Coordinates of N, CA and C and ligand atoms in Angstrom, one line a residue:
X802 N 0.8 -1.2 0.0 CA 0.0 0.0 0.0 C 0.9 1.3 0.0
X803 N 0.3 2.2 -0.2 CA 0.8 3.7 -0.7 C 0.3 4.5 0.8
X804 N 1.0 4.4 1.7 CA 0.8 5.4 3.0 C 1.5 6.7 3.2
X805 N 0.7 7.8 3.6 CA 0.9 9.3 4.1 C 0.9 8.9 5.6
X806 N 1.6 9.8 6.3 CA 1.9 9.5 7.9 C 2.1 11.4 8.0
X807 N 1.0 11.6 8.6 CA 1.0 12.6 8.7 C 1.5 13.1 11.0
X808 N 2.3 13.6 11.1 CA 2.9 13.0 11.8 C 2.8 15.2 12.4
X809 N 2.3 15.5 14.0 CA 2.0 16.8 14.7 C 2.6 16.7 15.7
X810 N 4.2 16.8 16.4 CA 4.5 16.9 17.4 C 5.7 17.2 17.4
X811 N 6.2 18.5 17.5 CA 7.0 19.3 18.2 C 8.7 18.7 18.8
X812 N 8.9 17.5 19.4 CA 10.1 17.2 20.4 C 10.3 15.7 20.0
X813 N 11.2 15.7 19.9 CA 11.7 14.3 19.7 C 11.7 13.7 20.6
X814 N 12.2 13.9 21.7 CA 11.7 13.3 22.9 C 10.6 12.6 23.2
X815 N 9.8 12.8 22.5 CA 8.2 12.8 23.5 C 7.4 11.1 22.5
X816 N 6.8 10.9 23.7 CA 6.4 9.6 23.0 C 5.7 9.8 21.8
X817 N 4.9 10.6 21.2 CA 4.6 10.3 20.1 C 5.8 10.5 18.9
X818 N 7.3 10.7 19.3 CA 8.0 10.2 18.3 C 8.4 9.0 18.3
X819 N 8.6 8.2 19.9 CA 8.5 6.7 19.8 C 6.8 5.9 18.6
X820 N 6.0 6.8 19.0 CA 5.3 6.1 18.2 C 5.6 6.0 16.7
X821 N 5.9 7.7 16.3 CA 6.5 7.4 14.7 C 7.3 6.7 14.3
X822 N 8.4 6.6 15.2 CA 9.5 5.8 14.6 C 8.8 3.8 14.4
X823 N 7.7 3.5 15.6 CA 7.0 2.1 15.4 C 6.7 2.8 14.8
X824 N 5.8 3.1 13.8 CA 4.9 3.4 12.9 C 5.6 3.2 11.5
X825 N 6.9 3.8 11.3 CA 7.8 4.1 10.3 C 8.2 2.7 10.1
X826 N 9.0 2.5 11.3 CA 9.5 0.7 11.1 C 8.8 -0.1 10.6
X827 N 7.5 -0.1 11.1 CA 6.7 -1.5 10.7 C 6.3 -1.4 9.3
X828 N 6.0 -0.3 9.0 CA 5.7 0.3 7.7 C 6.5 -0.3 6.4
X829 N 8.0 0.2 6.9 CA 8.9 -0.7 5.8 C 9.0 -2.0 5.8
X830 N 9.0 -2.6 7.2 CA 8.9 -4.2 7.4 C 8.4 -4.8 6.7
X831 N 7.0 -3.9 6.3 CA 6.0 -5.1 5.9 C 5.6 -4.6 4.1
X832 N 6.9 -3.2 3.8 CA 7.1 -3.7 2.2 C 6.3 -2.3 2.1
X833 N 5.4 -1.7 3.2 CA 4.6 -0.4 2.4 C 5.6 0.8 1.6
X834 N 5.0 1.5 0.7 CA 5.3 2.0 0.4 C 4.8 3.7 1.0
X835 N 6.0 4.5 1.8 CA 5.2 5.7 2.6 C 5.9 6.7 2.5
X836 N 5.3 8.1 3.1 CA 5.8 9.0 3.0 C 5.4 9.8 4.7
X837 N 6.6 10.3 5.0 CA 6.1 11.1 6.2 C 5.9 12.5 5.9
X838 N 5.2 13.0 6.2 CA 4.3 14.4 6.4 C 5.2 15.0 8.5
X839 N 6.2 15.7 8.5 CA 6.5 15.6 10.1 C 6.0 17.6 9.6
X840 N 5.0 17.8 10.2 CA 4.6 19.4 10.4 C 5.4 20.1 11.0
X841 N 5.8 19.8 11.8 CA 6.7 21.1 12.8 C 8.0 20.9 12.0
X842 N 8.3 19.7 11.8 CA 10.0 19.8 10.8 C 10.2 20.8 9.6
X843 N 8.8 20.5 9.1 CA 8.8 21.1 7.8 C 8.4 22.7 8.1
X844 N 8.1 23.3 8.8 CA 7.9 24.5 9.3 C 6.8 24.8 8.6
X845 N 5.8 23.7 8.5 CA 4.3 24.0 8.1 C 3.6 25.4 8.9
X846 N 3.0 26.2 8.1 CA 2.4 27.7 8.3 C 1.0 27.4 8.4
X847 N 0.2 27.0 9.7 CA -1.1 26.5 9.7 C -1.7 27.8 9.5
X848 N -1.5 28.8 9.8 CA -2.4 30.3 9.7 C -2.5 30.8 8.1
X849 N -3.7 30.7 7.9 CA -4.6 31.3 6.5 C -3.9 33.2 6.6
X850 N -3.7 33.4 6.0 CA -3.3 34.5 5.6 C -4.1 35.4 4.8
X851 N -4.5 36.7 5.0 CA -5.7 37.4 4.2 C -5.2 36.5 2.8
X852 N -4.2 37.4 1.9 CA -4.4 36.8 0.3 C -4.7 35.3 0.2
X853 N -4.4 34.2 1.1 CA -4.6 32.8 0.9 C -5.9 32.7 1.2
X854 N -6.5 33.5 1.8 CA -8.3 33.0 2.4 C -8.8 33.1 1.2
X855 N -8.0 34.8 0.9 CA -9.1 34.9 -0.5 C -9.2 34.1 -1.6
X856 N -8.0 33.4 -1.8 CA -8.1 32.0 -2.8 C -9.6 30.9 -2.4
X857 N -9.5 30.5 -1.0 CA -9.8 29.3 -0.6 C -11.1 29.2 -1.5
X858 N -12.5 30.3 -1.8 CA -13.5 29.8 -2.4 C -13.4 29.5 -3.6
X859 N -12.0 29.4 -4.4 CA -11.5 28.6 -5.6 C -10.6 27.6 -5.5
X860 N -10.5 27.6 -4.1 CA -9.4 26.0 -3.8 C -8.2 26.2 -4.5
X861 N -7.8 27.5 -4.3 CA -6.2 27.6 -4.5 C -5.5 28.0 -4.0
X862 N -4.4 28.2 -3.9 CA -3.5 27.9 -2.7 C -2.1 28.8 -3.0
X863 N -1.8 29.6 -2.1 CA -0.1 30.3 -2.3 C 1.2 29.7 -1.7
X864 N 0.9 28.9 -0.6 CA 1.7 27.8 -0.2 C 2.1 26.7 -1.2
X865 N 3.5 26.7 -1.4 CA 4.0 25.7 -2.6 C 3.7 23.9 -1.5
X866 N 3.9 24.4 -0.4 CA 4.0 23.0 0.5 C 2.4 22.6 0.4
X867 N 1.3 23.1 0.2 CA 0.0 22.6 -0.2 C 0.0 22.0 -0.8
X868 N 0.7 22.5 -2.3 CA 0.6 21.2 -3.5 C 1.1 19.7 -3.6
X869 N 2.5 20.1 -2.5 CA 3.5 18.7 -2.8 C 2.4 18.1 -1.4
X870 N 1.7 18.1 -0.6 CA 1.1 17.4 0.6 C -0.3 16.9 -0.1
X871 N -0.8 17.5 -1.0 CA -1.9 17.5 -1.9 C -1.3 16.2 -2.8
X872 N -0.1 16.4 -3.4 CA 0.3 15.3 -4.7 C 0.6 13.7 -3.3
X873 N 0.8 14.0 -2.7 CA 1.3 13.1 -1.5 C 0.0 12.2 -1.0
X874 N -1.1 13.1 -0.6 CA -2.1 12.3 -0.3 C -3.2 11.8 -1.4
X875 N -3.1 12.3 -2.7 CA -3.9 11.9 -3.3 C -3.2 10.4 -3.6
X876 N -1.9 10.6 -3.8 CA -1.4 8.8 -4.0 C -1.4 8.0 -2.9
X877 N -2.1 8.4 -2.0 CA -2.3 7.5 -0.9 C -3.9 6.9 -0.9
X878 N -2.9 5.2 -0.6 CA -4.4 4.4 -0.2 C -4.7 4.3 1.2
X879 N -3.8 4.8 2.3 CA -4.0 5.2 3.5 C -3.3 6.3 3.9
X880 N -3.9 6.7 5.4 CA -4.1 8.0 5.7 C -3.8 7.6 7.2
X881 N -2.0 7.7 8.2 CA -2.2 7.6 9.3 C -1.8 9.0 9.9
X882 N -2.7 9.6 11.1 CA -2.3 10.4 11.4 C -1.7 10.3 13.5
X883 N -0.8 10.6 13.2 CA -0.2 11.1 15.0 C 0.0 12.3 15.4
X884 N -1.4 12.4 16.9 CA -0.6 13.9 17.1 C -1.2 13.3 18.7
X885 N -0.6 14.4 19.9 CA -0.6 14.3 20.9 C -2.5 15.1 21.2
X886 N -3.1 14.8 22.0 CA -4.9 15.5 22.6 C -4.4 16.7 22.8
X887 N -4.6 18.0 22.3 CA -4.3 19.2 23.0 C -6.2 20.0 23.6
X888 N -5.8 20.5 24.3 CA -6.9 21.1 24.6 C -8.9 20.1 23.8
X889 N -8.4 18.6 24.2 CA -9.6 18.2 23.7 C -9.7 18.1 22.1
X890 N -8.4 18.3 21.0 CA -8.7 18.1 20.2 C -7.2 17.8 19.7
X891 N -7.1 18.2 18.1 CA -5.7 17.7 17.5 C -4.4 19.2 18.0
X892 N -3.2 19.3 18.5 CA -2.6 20.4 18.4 C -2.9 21.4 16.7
X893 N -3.2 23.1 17.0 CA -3.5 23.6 15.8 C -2.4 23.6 14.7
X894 N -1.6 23.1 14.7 CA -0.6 22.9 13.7 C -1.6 21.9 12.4
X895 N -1.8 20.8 13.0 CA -2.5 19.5 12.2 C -4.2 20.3 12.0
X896 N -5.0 21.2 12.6 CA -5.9 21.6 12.0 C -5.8 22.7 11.1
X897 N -4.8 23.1 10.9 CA -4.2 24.1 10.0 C -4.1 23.1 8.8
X898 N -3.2 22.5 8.9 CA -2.9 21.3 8.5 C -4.5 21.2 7.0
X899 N -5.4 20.9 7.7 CA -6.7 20.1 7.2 C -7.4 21.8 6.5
X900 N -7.2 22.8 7.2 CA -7.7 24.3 6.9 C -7.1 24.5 5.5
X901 N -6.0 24.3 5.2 CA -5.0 24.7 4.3 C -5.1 23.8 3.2
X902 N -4.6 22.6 3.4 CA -4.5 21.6 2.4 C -5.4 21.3 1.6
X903 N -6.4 20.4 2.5 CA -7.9 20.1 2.5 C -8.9 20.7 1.2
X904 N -8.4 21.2 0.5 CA -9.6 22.7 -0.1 C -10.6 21.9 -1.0
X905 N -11.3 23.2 -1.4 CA -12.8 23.0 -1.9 C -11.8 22.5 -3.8
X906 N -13.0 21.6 -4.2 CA -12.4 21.4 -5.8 C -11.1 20.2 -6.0
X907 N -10.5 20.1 -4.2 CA -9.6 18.8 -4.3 C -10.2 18.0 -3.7
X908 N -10.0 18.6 -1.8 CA -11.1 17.1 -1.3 C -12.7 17.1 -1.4
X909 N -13.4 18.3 -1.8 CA -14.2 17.8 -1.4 C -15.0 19.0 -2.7
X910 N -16.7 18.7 -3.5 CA -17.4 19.5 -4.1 C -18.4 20.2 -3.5
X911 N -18.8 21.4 -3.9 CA -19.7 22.3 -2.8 C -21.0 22.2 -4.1
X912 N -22.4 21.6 -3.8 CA -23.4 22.0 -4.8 C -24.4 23.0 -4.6
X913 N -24.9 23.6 -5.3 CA -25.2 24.7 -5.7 C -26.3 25.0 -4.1
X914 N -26.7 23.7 -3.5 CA -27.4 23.7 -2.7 C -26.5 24.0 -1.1
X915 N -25.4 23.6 -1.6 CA -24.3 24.0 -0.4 C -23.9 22.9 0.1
X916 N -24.7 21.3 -0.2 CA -24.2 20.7 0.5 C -22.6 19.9 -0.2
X917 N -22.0 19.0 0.5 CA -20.5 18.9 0.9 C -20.6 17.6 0.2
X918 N -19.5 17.1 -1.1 CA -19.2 15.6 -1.8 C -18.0 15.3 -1.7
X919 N -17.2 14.7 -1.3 CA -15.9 14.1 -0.8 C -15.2 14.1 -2.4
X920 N -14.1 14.2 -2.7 CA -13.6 13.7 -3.7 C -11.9 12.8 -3.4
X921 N -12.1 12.0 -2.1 CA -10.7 11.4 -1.9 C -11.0 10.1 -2.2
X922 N -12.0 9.4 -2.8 CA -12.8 8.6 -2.6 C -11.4 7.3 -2.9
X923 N -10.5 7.5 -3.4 CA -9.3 6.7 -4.3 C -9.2 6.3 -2.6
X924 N -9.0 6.6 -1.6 CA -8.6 6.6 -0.1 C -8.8 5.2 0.4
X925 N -8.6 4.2 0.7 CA -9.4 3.3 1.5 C -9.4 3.4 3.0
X926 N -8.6 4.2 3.6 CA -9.0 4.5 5.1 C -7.7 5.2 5.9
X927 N -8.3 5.2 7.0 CA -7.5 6.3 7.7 C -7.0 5.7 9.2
X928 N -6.0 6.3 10.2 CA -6.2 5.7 11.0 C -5.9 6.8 12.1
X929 N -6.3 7.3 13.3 CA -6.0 8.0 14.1 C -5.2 7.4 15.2
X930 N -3.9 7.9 15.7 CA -3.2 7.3 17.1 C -2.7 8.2 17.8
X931 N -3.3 8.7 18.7 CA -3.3 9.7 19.6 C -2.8 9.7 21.0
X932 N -2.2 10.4 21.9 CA -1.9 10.3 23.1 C -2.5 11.5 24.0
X933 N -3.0 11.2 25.3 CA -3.2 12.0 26.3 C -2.9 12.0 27.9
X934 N -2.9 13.3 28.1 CA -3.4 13.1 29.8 C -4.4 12.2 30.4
X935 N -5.3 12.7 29.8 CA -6.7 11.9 30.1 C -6.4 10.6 30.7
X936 N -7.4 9.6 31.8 CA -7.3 8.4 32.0 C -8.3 7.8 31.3
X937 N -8.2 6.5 30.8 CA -8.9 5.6 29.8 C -10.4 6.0 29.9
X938 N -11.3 6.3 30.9 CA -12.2 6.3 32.0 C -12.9 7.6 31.1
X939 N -11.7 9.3 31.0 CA -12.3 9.9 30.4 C -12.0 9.8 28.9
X940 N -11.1 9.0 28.3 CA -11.3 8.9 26.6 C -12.3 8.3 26.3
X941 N -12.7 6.9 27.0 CA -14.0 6.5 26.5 C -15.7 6.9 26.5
X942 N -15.4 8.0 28.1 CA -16.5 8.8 27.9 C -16.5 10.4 27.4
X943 N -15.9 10.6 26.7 CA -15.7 12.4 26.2 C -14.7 12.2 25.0
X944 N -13.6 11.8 24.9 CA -12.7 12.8 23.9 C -12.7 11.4 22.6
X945 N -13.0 10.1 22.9 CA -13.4 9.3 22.0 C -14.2 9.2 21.0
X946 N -15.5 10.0 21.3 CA -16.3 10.5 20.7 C -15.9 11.9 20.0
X947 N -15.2 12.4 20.7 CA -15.3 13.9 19.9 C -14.2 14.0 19.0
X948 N -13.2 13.4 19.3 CA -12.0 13.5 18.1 C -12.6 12.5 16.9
X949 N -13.6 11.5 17.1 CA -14.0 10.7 16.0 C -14.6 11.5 15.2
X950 N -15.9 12.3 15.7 CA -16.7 13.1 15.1 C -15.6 14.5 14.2
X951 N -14.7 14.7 15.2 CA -14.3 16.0 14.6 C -13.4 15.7 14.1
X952 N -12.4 15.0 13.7 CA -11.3 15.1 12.6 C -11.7 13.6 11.3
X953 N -12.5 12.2 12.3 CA -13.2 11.3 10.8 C -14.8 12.1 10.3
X954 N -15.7 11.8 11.2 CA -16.7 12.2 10.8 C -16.9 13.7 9.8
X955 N -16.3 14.9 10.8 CA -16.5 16.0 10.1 C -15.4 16.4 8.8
X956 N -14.8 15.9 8.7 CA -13.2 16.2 7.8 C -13.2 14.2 6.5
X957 N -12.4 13.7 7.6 CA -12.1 12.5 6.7 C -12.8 12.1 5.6
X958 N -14.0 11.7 6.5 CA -15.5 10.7 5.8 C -15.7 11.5 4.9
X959 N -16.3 13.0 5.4 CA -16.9 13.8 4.7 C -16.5 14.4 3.2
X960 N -14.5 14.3 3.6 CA -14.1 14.0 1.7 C -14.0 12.7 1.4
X961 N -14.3 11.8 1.8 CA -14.8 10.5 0.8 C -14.2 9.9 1.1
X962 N -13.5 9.6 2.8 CA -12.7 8.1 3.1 C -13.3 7.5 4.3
X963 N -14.0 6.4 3.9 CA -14.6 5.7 4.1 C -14.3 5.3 5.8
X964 N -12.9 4.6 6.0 CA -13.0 3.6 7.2 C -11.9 4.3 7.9
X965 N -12.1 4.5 9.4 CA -10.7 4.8 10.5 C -10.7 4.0 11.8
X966 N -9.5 3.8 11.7 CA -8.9 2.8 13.0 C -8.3 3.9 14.2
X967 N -9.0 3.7 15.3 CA -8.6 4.7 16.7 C -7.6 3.9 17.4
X968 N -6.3 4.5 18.0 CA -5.6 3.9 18.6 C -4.8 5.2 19.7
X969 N -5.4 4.9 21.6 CA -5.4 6.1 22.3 C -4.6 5.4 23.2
X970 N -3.4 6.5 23.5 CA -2.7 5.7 24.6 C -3.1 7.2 25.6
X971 N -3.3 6.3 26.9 CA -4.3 7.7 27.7 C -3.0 7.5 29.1
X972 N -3.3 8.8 29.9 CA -2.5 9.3 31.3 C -1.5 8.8 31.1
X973 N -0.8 9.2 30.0 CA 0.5 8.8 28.8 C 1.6 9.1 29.8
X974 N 1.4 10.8 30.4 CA 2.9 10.8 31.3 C 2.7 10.0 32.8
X975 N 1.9 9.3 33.1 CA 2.0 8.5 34.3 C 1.8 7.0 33.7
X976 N 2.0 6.8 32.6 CA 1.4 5.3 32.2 C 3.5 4.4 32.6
X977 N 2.7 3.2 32.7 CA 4.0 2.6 32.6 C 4.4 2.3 31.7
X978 N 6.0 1.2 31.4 CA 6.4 1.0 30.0 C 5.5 0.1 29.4
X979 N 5.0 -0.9 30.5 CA 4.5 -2.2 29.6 C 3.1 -2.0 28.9
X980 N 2.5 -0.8 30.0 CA 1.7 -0.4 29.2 C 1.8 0.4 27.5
X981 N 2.8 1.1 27.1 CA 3.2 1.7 25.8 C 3.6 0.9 25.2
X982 N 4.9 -0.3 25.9 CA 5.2 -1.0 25.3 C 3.4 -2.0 24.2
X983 N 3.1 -2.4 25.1 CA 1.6 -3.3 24.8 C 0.8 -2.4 23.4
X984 N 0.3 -1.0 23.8 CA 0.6 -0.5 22.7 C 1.0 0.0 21.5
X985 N 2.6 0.1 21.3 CA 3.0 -0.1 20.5 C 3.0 -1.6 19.5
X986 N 2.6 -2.8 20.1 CA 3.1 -4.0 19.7 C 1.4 -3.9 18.9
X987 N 0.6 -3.5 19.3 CA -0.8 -3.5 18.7 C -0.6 -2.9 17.3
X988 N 0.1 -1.6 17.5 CA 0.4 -1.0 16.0 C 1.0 -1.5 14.9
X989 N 1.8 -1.9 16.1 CA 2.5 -3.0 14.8 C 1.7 -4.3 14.2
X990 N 0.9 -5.0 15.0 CA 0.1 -6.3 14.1 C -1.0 -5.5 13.6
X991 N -1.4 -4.1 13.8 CA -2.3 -3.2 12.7 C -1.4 -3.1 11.3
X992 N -0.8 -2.5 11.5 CA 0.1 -2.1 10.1 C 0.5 -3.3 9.7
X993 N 0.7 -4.5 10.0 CA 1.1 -6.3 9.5 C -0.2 -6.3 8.8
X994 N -1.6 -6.1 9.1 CA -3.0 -6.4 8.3 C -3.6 -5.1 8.0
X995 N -2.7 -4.1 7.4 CA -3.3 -3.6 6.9 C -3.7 -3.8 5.1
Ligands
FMN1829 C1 -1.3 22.7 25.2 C2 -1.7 21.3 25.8 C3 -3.0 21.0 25.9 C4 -3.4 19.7 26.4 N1 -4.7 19.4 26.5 C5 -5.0 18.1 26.9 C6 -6.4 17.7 26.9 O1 -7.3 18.5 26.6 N2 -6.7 16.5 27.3 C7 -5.7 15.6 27.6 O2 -6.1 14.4 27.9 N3 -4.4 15.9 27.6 C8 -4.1 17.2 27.2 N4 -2.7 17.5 27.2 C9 -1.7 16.5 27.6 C10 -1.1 15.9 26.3 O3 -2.1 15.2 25.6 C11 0.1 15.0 26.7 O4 1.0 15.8 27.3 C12 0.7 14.3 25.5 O5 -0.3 13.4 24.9 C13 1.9 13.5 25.9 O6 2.5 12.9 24.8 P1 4.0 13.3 24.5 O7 4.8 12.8 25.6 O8 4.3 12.5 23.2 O9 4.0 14.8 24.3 C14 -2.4 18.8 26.8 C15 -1.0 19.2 26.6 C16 -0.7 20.4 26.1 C17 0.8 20.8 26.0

């Protein structure tokens, strides 16, 4: 498969780059063919800028890094993304990220009636792996729900990719190893069947 790894975190240190580097490993292990997306490396500019807004209702773009992220995910048959829970949702880097790139006329068509048609449809799925403060207790009652709705339901699905895999590792800075370790080893027999 043809995988984008779109990849929101700041420190190399911090466990969500343990998770990219599992992520990256298994990936070649198993023969995929990927590309990493690392936002903060690449000094991605999540902020719309007056001249770039005024493009957006023609879905064009003054950022040259739009197009090559644009050529990158369209040849993808999957979509994994890692970022750490900020304030209850993705850090704004990666929703810039979706602001920016995302546009009208690539991912998705607007009809006359306003309503919204996906055009990633080539996609076959997506996968979210996320880390938090939170304990398991409140991911499954609050932010499980809301990060699904707000980055698959409202964004993903809605340009036309169909299926996403959730993967939360929670009260991340008090968690033990065997617990991350356990985690990580899941990601890996994910990306074995994907
Ligand atoms: C600005 C900021 C906002 C945060 N907001 C939340 C939050 O709303 N919910 C939560 O569970 N954790 C929150 N956290 C904690 C992070 O999710 C946690 O530090 C991170 O997942 C740890 O992973 P890392 O070691 O890879 O950075 C926040 C952290 C920061 C820096």
């Amino acid at each position: 498969m043809n995988i984008t790894v779109i990849y929101s975190h700041p420190w190399e240190g911090s466990f969500n780059h343990a998770i990219l580097k599992t992520v990256s490993e298994s990936l070649a292990k198993n023969k995929h063919k990927y590309n990493i997306i690392d936002l903060n490396k690449e000094h991605f500019d999540p902020v719309f800028k007056s001249k770039e807004l005024a493009l957006f209702s023609k879905g064009k773009y003054l950022d040259p890094k739009v197009g090559k992220y644009q050529k990158l995910i369209e040849n993808s048959d999957h979509l994994i993304f890692i970022f750490p829970i900020w304030w209850g949702d993705t850090p704004a880097i990666l929703r810039g990220f979706f602001d920016k790139v995302f546009l009208k006329n690539w991912a998705y068509e607007q009809s006359s009636s306003g309503l919204l048609k996906g055009k990633l449809n080539s996609i076959k799925g997506s996968t979210l792996i996320m880390t938090m403060g939170s304990p398991e207790i409140y991911y499954h009652l609050s932010l499980k729900s809301s990060v699904k709705k707000n980055i698959f339901s409202r964004i993903l699905k809605m340009c036309g990719i169909k299926k996403c895999g959730l993967f939360a590792f929670c009260s991340i800075e008090r968690s033990k190893d065997s617990y991350r370790k356990k985690g990580l080893e899941k990601i890996k027999n994910y990306i074995k069947n994907l």
